[in-house]
Coordinates of C-alpha atoms in Angstrom, one line a residue:
X149 CA 121.1 45.6 -34.8
X150 CA 120.1 49.2 -35.1
X151 CA 120.4 51.5 -32.1
X152 CA 116.6 51.5 -31.5
X153 CA 116.4 47.8 -31.2
X154 CA 119.5 47.7 -29.0
X155 CA 118.0 50.3 -26.7
X156 CA 114.7 48.3 -26.5
X157 CA 116.5 45.1 -25.5
X158 CA 118.6 46.9 -23.0
X159 CA 115.5 48.4 -21.3
X160 CA 113.8 45.0 -21.4
X161 CA 116.7 43.3 -19.7
X162 CA 116.9 46.1 -17.1
X163 CA 113.2 45.8 -16.4
X164 CA 113.6 42.0 -15.9
X165 CA 116.4 42.6 -13.4
X166 CA 114.4 45.2 -11.5
X167 CA 111.5 42.7 -11.2
X168 CA 113.7 40.0 -10.0
X169 CA 115.3 42.3 -7.4
X170 CA 111.9 43.4 -6.2
X171 CA 110.8 39.8 -5.9
X172 CA 113.9 39.0 -3.9
X173 CA 113.3 41.9 -1.5
X174 CA 109.7 40.7 -1.0
X175 CA 110.9 37.2 -0.3
X176 CA 113.5 38.6 2.1
X177 CA 110.8 40.7 4.0
X178 CA 108.6 37.6 4.1
X179 CA 111.5 35.5 5.4
X180 CA 112.2 38.2 8.1
X181 CA 108.6 38.2 9.2
X182 CA 108.1 34.4 9.1
X183 CA 111.4 33.9 11.1
X184 CA 110.3 36.5 13.7
X185 CA 109.1 34.7 16.9
X186 CA 108.2 37.1 19.7
X187 CA 107.5 34.2 22.0
X188 CA 111.3 33.7 22.2
X189 CA 111.6 37.0 24.0
X190 CA 112.2 37.3 27.7
X191 CA 108.9 37.3 29.7
X192 CA 109.4 40.9 31.0
X193 CA 110.2 42.3 27.5
X194 CA 107.3 40.4 26.0
X195 CA 104.8 41.9 28.5
X196 CA 106.4 45.4 28.0
X197 CA 105.9 45.2 24.3
X198 CA 102.5 43.5 24.1
X199 CA 100.8 44.1 27.5
X200 CA 100.0 40.4 27.8
X201 CA 101.9 37.4 29.1
X202 CA 102.7 34.7 26.7
X203 CA 99.9 32.3 27.8
X204 CA 97.3 35.1 27.3
X205 CA 98.7 36.0 23.9
X206 CA 98.6 32.4 22.7
X207 CA 95.0 32.0 23.8
X208 CA 94.0 35.2 22.1
X209 CA 95.6 34.1 18.8
X210 CA 93.8 30.8 18.9
X211 CA 90.5 32.5 19.5
X212 CA 91.0 35.0 16.6
X213 CA 92.1 32.2 14.3
X214 CA 88.5 31.1 13.9
X215 CA 87.6 34.4 12.2
X216 CA 90.5 34.9 9.9
X217 CA 90.2 33.9 6.2
X218 CA 92.9 31.7 4.7
X219 CA 95.6 33.9 3.1
X220 CA 95.5 34.1 -0.7
X221 CA 99.0 35.6 -1.1
X222 CA 102.3 34.1 -0.2
X223 CA 103.6 37.3 1.3
X224 CA 100.8 37.7 3.8
X225 CA 101.9 38.6 7.4
X226 CA 101.3 35.5 9.6
X227 CA 98.4 35.8 12.0
X228 CA 100.4 35.7 15.2
X229 CA 102.5 38.7 14.0
X230 CA 99.3 40.5 13.0
X231 CA 98.1 40.2 16.6
X232 CA 101.4 41.3 18.0
X233 CA 101.4 44.4 15.7
X234 CA 97.9 45.3 16.9
X235 CA 98.8 44.8 20.6
X236 CA 102.0 46.8 20.3
X237 CA 100.2 49.7 18.7
X238 CA 97.3 49.7 21.2
X239 CA 99.6 49.3 24.1
X240 CA 102.0 52.1 23.3
X241 CA 99.8 54.7 21.5
X242 CA 102.7 55.3 19.0
X243 CA 102.6 55.9 15.3
X244 CA 101.8 53.1 12.8
X245 CA 105.0 53.8 10.9
X246 CA 107.2 52.8 13.8
X247 CA 105.5 49.5 14.8
X248 CA 107.1 47.4 12.1
X249 CA 110.5 48.9 12.8
X250 CA 110.2 48.4 16.5
X251 CA 109.4 44.7 16.1
X252 CA 111.9 44.2 13.3
X253 CA 109.1 42.9 11.1
X254 CA 109.7 44.9 7.8
X255 CA 106.0 46.0 7.7
X256 CA 105.0 49.2 6.0
X257 CA 102.5 51.8 7.5
X258 CA 99.7 50.9 5.1
X259 CA 100.0 47.2 6.0
X260 CA 100.0 48.1 9.7
X261 CA 96.8 50.1 9.1
X262 CA 95.0 47.2 7.5
X263 CA 96.1 44.8 10.2
X264 CA 94.8 47.1 12.9
X265 CA 91.4 47.5 11.2
X266 CA 91.0 43.7 10.6
X267 CA 92.2 42.5 14.0
X268 CA 90.3 45.2 16.0
X269 CA 87.1 44.5 14.1
X270 CA 87.4 40.8 15.0
X271 CA 87.9 41.7 18.6
X272 CA 84.9 44.0 18.8
X273 CA 82.5 42.2 16.6
X274 CA 83.1 38.6 17.6
X275 CA 84.9 38.5 20.9
X276 CA 83.2 41.4 22.7
X277 CA 79.7 39.8 23.0
X278 CA 81.3 36.6 24.1
X279 CA 83.3 37.9 27.0
X280 CA 82.0 41.3 28.1
X281 CA 78.5 40.7 29.5
X282 CA 76.4 42.5 32.0
X283 CA 75.0 40.1 34.7
X284 CA 71.4 39.1 33.7
X285 CA 71.2 35.5 35.0
X286 CA 70.4 34.8 38.7
X287 CA 73.7 33.0 39.1
X288 CA 75.8 35.8 37.6
X289 CA 73.9 38.4 39.6
X290 CA 74.4 36.5 42.9
X291 CA 78.1 36.0 42.2
X292 CA 78.7 39.8 41.5
X293 CA 76.7 40.8 44.6
X294 CA 78.6 38.4 46.8
X295 CA 82.0 39.9 45.7
X296 CA 80.9 43.4 46.5
X297 CA 79.6 42.3 49.9
X298 CA 82.9 40.4 50.7
X299 CA 85.2 43.2 49.6
X300 CA 83.3 46.3 50.6
X301 CA 80.4 45.2 52.9
X302 CA 78.0 46.9 50.5
X303 CA 74.8 44.8 49.9
X304 CA 73.1 44.0 46.6
X305 CA 75.5 45.9 44.2
X306 CA 75.9 44.4 40.7
X307 CA 78.3 47.0 39.4
X308 CA 79.9 50.4 39.4
X309 CA 79.3 52.8 36.5
X310 CA 81.7 55.5 35.7
X311 CA 82.6 57.7 32.7
X312 CA 86.0 58.4 31.2
X313 CA 87.1 60.6 28.3
X314 CA 89.2 59.1 25.4
X315 CA 90.9 62.0 23.6
X316 CA 90.7 62.5 19.8
X317 CA 92.2 64.9 17.3
X318 CA 90.2 68.1 16.9
X319 CA 87.3 67.4 14.5
X320 CA 86.5 69.7 11.6
X321 CA 84.8 72.8 12.9
X322 CA 82.0 72.9 10.4
X323 CA 81.5 69.2 9.9
X324 CA 77.7 68.7 9.5
X325 CA 77.8 65.1 11.0
X326 CA 80.6 65.5 13.6
X327 CA 80.6 69.2 14.7
X328 CA 83.7 69.9 16.8
X329 CA 81.7 71.6 19.6
X330 CA 80.0 68.3 20.4
X331 CA 83.3 66.7 21.2
X332 CA 84.8 69.5 23.4
X333 CA 84.5 68.3 27.0
X334 CA 84.4 70.2 30.2
X335 CA 88.2 69.6 30.7
X336 CA 89.0 71.6 27.5
X337 CA 90.0 69.0 25.0
X338 CA 88.2 66.9 22.3
X339 CA 87.1 63.4 23.3
X340 CA 84.6 60.5 23.3
X341 CA 82.8 60.1 26.7
X342 CA 82.9 56.4 27.4
X343 CA 80.6 54.9 30.0
X344 CA 82.0 51.7 31.6
X345 CA 80.6 49.3 34.2
X346 CA 82.9 47.2 36.4
X347 CA 82.4 44.5 39.0
X348 CA 84.2 44.3 42.4
X349 CA 87.3 42.8 40.7
X350 CA 87.5 45.5 38.0
X351 CA 86.2 43.1 35.4
X352 CA 84.4 45.0 32.6
X353 CA 80.7 44.2 32.5
X354 CA 79.4 46.8 29.9
X355 CA 80.7 49.7 27.8
X356 CA 78.9 52.5 26.0
X357 CA 81.3 54.4 23.8
X358 CA 78.9 56.1 21.3
X359 CA 78.7 59.7 22.6
X360 CA 80.9 62.8 22.1
X361 CA 82.8 64.4 24.9
X362 CA 80.4 67.3 25.5
X363 CA 77.7 64.8 26.5
X364 CA 77.1 64.7 30.2
X365 CA 77.4 61.3 32.1
X366 CA 73.8 61.5 33.2
X367 CA 72.6 62.0 29.6
X368 CA 74.5 58.9 28.4
X369 CA 73.1 57.0 31.4
X370 CA 69.5 58.0 30.5
X371 CA 69.6 56.4 27.1
X372 CA 71.9 53.4 28.0
X373 CA 70.7 49.8 27.7
X374 CA 71.7 49.1 31.3
X375 CA 69.4 51.8 32.6
X376 CA 66.5 50.4 30.6
X377 CA 67.3 46.8 31.7
X378 CA 67.4 47.7 35.4
X379 CA 64.3 49.9 35.1
X380 CA 62.4 46.9 33.6
X381 CA 63.7 44.6 36.4
X382 CA 62.5 47.1 39.0
X383 CA 59.1 47.4 37.5
X384 CA 58.8 43.6 37.4
X385 CA 59.4 43.6 41.2
X386 CA 63.1 42.8 41.5
X387 CA 63.9 45.7 43.8
X388 CA 67.0 44.6 45.7
X389 CA 69.6 45.3 42.9
X390 CA 71.5 48.5 42.1
X391 CA 74.6 50.0 40.6
X392 CA 76.8 52.6 42.3
X393 CA 77.6 56.0 40.6
X394 CA 79.0 59.3 41.5
X395 CA 77.1 62.5 42.1
X396 CA 77.0 63.2 38.4
X397 CA 74.4 60.5 37.9
X398 CA 70.7 60.8 38.9
X399 CA 69.5 59.0 42.0
X400 CA 67.2 56.1 41.0
X401 CA 66.0 53.0 42.9
X402 CA 68.5 51.0 40.8
X403 CA 71.3 53.5 40.9
X404 CA 72.7 54.7 44.2
X405 CA 74.6 58.0 44.5
X406 CA 76.5 59.5 47.4
X407 CA 75.0 62.0 49.9
X408 CA 77.3 65.0 49.3
X409 CA 75.9 67.2 52.2
X410 CA 76.0 64.5 54.9
X411 CA 76.9 65.8 58.4
X412 CA 80.2 64.4 59.8
X413 CA 79.9 61.2 61.9
X414 CA 76.2 60.7 60.8
X415 CA 74.7 57.6 59.3
X416 CA 74.6 59.4 56.0
X417 CA 78.3 60.2 56.2
X418 CA 79.0 56.5 56.9
X419 CA 76.9 55.5 53.9
X420 CA 78.8 57.9 51.7
X421 CA 82.1 56.6 53.0
X422 CA 81.1 53.0 52.1
X423 CA 79.8 54.2 48.8
X424 CA 82.9 56.0 47.8
X425 CA 85.1 53.0 48.8
X426 CA 83.1 50.6 46.7
X427 CA 82.7 53.1 43.8
X428 CA 86.4 53.5 43.5
X429 CA 86.5 50.3 41.6
X430 CA 85.2 52.1 38.5
X431 CA 87.8 54.9 38.7
X432 CA 90.6 52.5 39.2
X433 CA 89.3 50.3 36.4
X434 CA 89.3 53.2 33.9
X435 CA 92.7 54.4 35.0
X436 CA 94.3 51.0 34.8
X437 CA 93.3 50.1 31.2
X438 CA 94.3 53.6 30.1
X439 CA 97.7 53.1 31.6
X440 CA 98.1 49.7 30.0
X441 CA 96.8 50.7 26.6
X442 CA 98.2 54.2 26.0
X443 CA 96.3 54.7 22.8
X444 CA 93.4 55.7 25.1
X445 CA 95.4 58.2 27.1
X446 CA 95.9 61.9 26.3
X447 CA 99.6 62.4 25.6
X448 CA 101.6 65.0 23.7
X449 CA 103.1 62.3 21.4
X450 CA 100.0 60.8 20.0
X451 CA 96.2 61.1 20.0
X452 CA 93.9 58.9 18.0
X453 CA 91.9 60.8 15.4
X454 CA 88.2 60.5 15.2
X455 CA 88.2 58.4 12.0
X456 CA 90.4 55.8 13.7
X457 CA 88.2 55.8 16.7
X458 CA 85.1 55.3 14.5
X459 CA 86.5 52.4 12.5
X460 CA 88.9 50.6 14.9
X461 CA 88.7 50.1 18.6
X462 CA 88.9 50.8 22.2
X463 CA 90.9 48.1 23.8
X464 CA 91.4 48.0 27.5
X465 CA 93.3 46.5 30.4
X466 CA 95.6 43.5 30.3
X467 CA 95.3 40.9 33.0
X468 CA 97.6 38.0 33.9
X469 CA 95.0 35.4 32.9
X470 CA 93.4 35.2 29.5
X471 CA 89.8 35.2 30.8
X472 CA 90.3 38.4 32.7
X473 CA 92.2 40.0 29.9
X474 CA 89.7 39.3 27.3
X475 CA 86.9 40.6 29.5
X476 CA 88.7 43.9 29.6
X477 CA 90.3 44.0 26.1
X478 CA 87.6 44.7 23.5
X479 CA 85.9 48.1 23.8
X480 CA 84.7 49.4 20.5
X481 CA 84.9 53.1 20.1
X482 CA 82.1 53.6 17.6
X483 CA 81.5 57.3 16.9
X484 CA 78.0 57.4 15.4
X485 CA 76.1 60.2 13.8
X486 CA 74.2 62.6 16.1
X487 CA 70.9 61.2 17.2
X488 CA 68.1 62.4 15.0
X489 CA 65.5 64.3 17.0
X490 CA 61.9 63.7 16.3
X491 CA 60.0 66.9 15.3
X492 CA 56.9 67.3 17.5
X493 CA 54.3 69.9 17.8
X494 CA 54.3 72.3 20.8
X495 CA 51.3 70.4 22.3
X496 CA 53.0 67.0 21.9
X497 CA 56.2 68.4 23.5
X498 CA 54.3 69.7 26.5
X499 CA 52.5 66.4 27.1
X500 CA 55.8 64.5 26.6
X501 CA 57.8 66.6 29.1
X502 CA 54.9 66.6 31.6
X503 CA 54.8 62.8 31.6
X504 CA 58.6 62.6 31.9
X505 CA 58.6 65.1 34.7
X506 CA 56.0 63.1 36.7
X507 CA 57.9 59.8 36.1
X508 CA 61.2 61.3 37.2
X509 CA 59.7 62.8 40.4
X510 CA 58.3 59.3 41.3
X511 CA 61.6 57.6 40.5
X512 CA 63.6 60.2 42.6
X513 CA 61.3 59.7 45.6
X514 CA 61.6 55.9 45.4
X515 CA 65.3 56.2 45.0
X516 CA 65.5 58.3 48.2
X517 CA 63.5 55.6 50.0
X518 CA 65.9 52.9 48.8
X519 CA 68.9 54.9 49.8
X520 CA 67.5 55.7 53.2
X521 CA 67.1 52.0 53.9
X522 CA 70.6 51.4 52.8
X523 CA 71.8 54.1 55.1
X524 CA 70.1 52.4 58.0
X525 CA 71.4 48.9 57.1
X526 CA 75.0 50.1 56.8
X527 CA 74.8 52.1 60.0
X528 CA 73.3 49.2 62.0
X529 CA 76.1 46.9 60.7
X530 CA 78.7 49.4 61.8
X531 CA 77.2 49.7 65.3
X532 CA 77.0 45.9 65.6
X533 CA 80.7 45.6 64.8
X534 CA 81.5 48.2 67.4
X535 CA 79.3 46.7 70.0

């Protein structure tokens, strides 16, 4: 055998050995992953890692199972471990590279990235419409109103609306679709302004996460589906239902705001005190799911970039029961392109703004009448309790 043939055979044998070693490593990784069972952890450690108790995690895995395709490869990460990888990443706001190492799952960063995208898309596309719903039926509306009356003695409230900023990495300054200036909020950092609506028990009823951080809360409210829905109900004659919002929102017959210049010990001051106490549900709700799911919180260690926000998720608060958890969990951060403005002539713009001005004046006056009646109702209740 000449030296060339010998060298060829030697290289061939070495290539076979390398392929066999690589296959053994893949099988070893798969064995490590398949043998990993986080359900065997202590309860406290399990909740610390995944922000859910074991019962909630099992129910979540069962519900996701309906939307997962059968694996085509033998080395596919099992579904339950995919869910745990996703929950661990969302709950801690860490880097993708460390997730597999922390859970001892032998999973690379690209695999973690694909798992996050797949699982979060299932949560937002399939489970969000099923579990996060604004009250539209008479039974649901009555149930929400009763809870606000029981807890805060504030009548006919079907939710509390509040905005919160989810930080992102600084966008490209000259990006034509996502200009950085649109995401710079009043607090001085880049974010998405998320509008969330909660009931009296901090259950999420609706979320609007489409607008950049520089957008004011009132502007998001103006174009929101909830505003249109409540306006339509009001025009149809259902005029005993409203949300609560802070002073950054416009006063409307279906959106009650505080009276910021109320005199001390006056009926208006008592109304504002009751309003603030009930509205606090929204602030606590936003704060709670940010604390639970650190990927939403502004920290020095990690901030989600805009591409991840656009393609993946906004998860939320973990609760002790599965139903409550899933109502909080799935908030999709969908950064869309800037709204295209319709080009109008000067005359058309004048007519449009005039009509809008007249409508807004009428709505403001009707909102003041509704709020004045509420002030009287709450003051009379307070006097009756004292008497």
